[in-house]
Amino acid sequence: MINLSSNHFELFGLPVAFVLDSQALAERYRELQRAVHPDRFASASDQEQRLALQQATRVNEAYETLRDPLRRAQYLLQLHGIDSDGETATTRDAGFLMRQMELREALAAVRDAQDPETELDALMREIRQMIDKEVALLTVQFEEATPDALNEARETVSRMQFLNKLYNEAEALEAEMEESY
């Protein structure tokens, strides 16, 4: 049985940090799933089956949070008492806001480009590089973990939310373009 009141890091026996050992996370996830998977409790009482389902859900939720850099950063901010709600958080970085509009316009213009596939590929590479830079920034900001660094991490999370959303939209456009050929 697992402790449902532990935080995600404690659940997986990992240190509370932005940088994680992804192999240790995956191994611990498999161990926990083996222990609490509802199929193991098929002949158990209704209460035991409900508890197993609750634990398996908790393990899945924690795993999905920890393996994704953006969700992990949001969770770490939450542990530090800083709200970084994905839907309402916005950045105050004027330079990034301008870049955000340029990237949106570039994505909207892909269909009309002379070579849409090449344009989209270049745009997706650029967005991926920007996401990687934000992840590197988060690594430093969470290592420092001072109040200023954590506030900067909140800004970084806001930028990553936009970039991840834009990247997902670019992937959807890519799939749509592939289907039309």
PDB file of N, CA and C in Angstrom, residues 4 37 58 83 120 124 145 154:
ATOM      1  N   LEU A   4      -1.051   7.850   0.378  1.00  0.00           N
ATOM      2  CA  LEU A   4      -1.711   8.782  -0.526  1.00  0.00           C
ATOM      3  C   LEU A   4      -1.479  10.237  -0.147  1.00  0.00           C
ATOM      4  N   HIS A  37      -1.734  -2.235  -9.148  1.00  0.00           N
ATOM      5  CA  HIS A  37      -2.594  -2.344 -10.334  1.00  0.00           C
ATOM      6  C   HIS A  37      -3.916  -3.033  -9.965  1.00  0.00           C
ATOM      7  N   ARG A  58      -3.484   7.591  -8.487  1.00  0.00           N
ATOM      8  CA  ARG A  58      -2.527   8.506  -7.834  1.00  0.00           C
ATOM      9  C   ARG A  58      -1.129   8.317  -8.403  1.00  0.00           C
ATOM     10  N   ASP A  83       1.530  29.999  -7.066  1.00  0.00           N
ATOM     11  CA  ASP A  83       0.515  29.595  -8.028  1.00  0.00           C
ATOM     12  C   ASP A  83       1.026  29.852  -9.444  1.00  0.00           C
ATOM     13  N   LEU A 120       7.232  24.834 -41.904  1.00  0.00           N
ATOM     14  CA  LEU A 120       6.723  24.284 -40.656  1.00  0.00           C
ATOM     15  C   LEU A 120       7.818  23.562 -39.893  1.00  0.00           C
ATOM     16  N   MET A 124       8.961  24.560 -36.185  1.00  0.00           N
ATOM     17  CA  MET A 124       8.910  23.589 -35.078  1.00  0.00           C
ATOM     18  C   MET A 124      10.281  23.434 -34.421  1.00  0.00           C
ATOM     19  N   ALA A 145      16.531  28.312  -6.050  1.00  0.00           N
ATOM     20  CA  ALA A 145      15.344  28.231  -5.183  1.00  0.00           C
ATOM     21  C   ALA A 145      15.203  29.390  -4.202  1.00  0.00           C
ATOM     22  N   ARG A 154       8.397  31.096 -12.233  1.00  0.00           N
ATOM     23  CA  ARG A 154       6.978  31.253 -12.580  1.00  0.00           C
ATOM     24  C   ARG A 154       6.836  31.912 -13.952  1.00  0.00           C
TER      25      ARG A 154
END
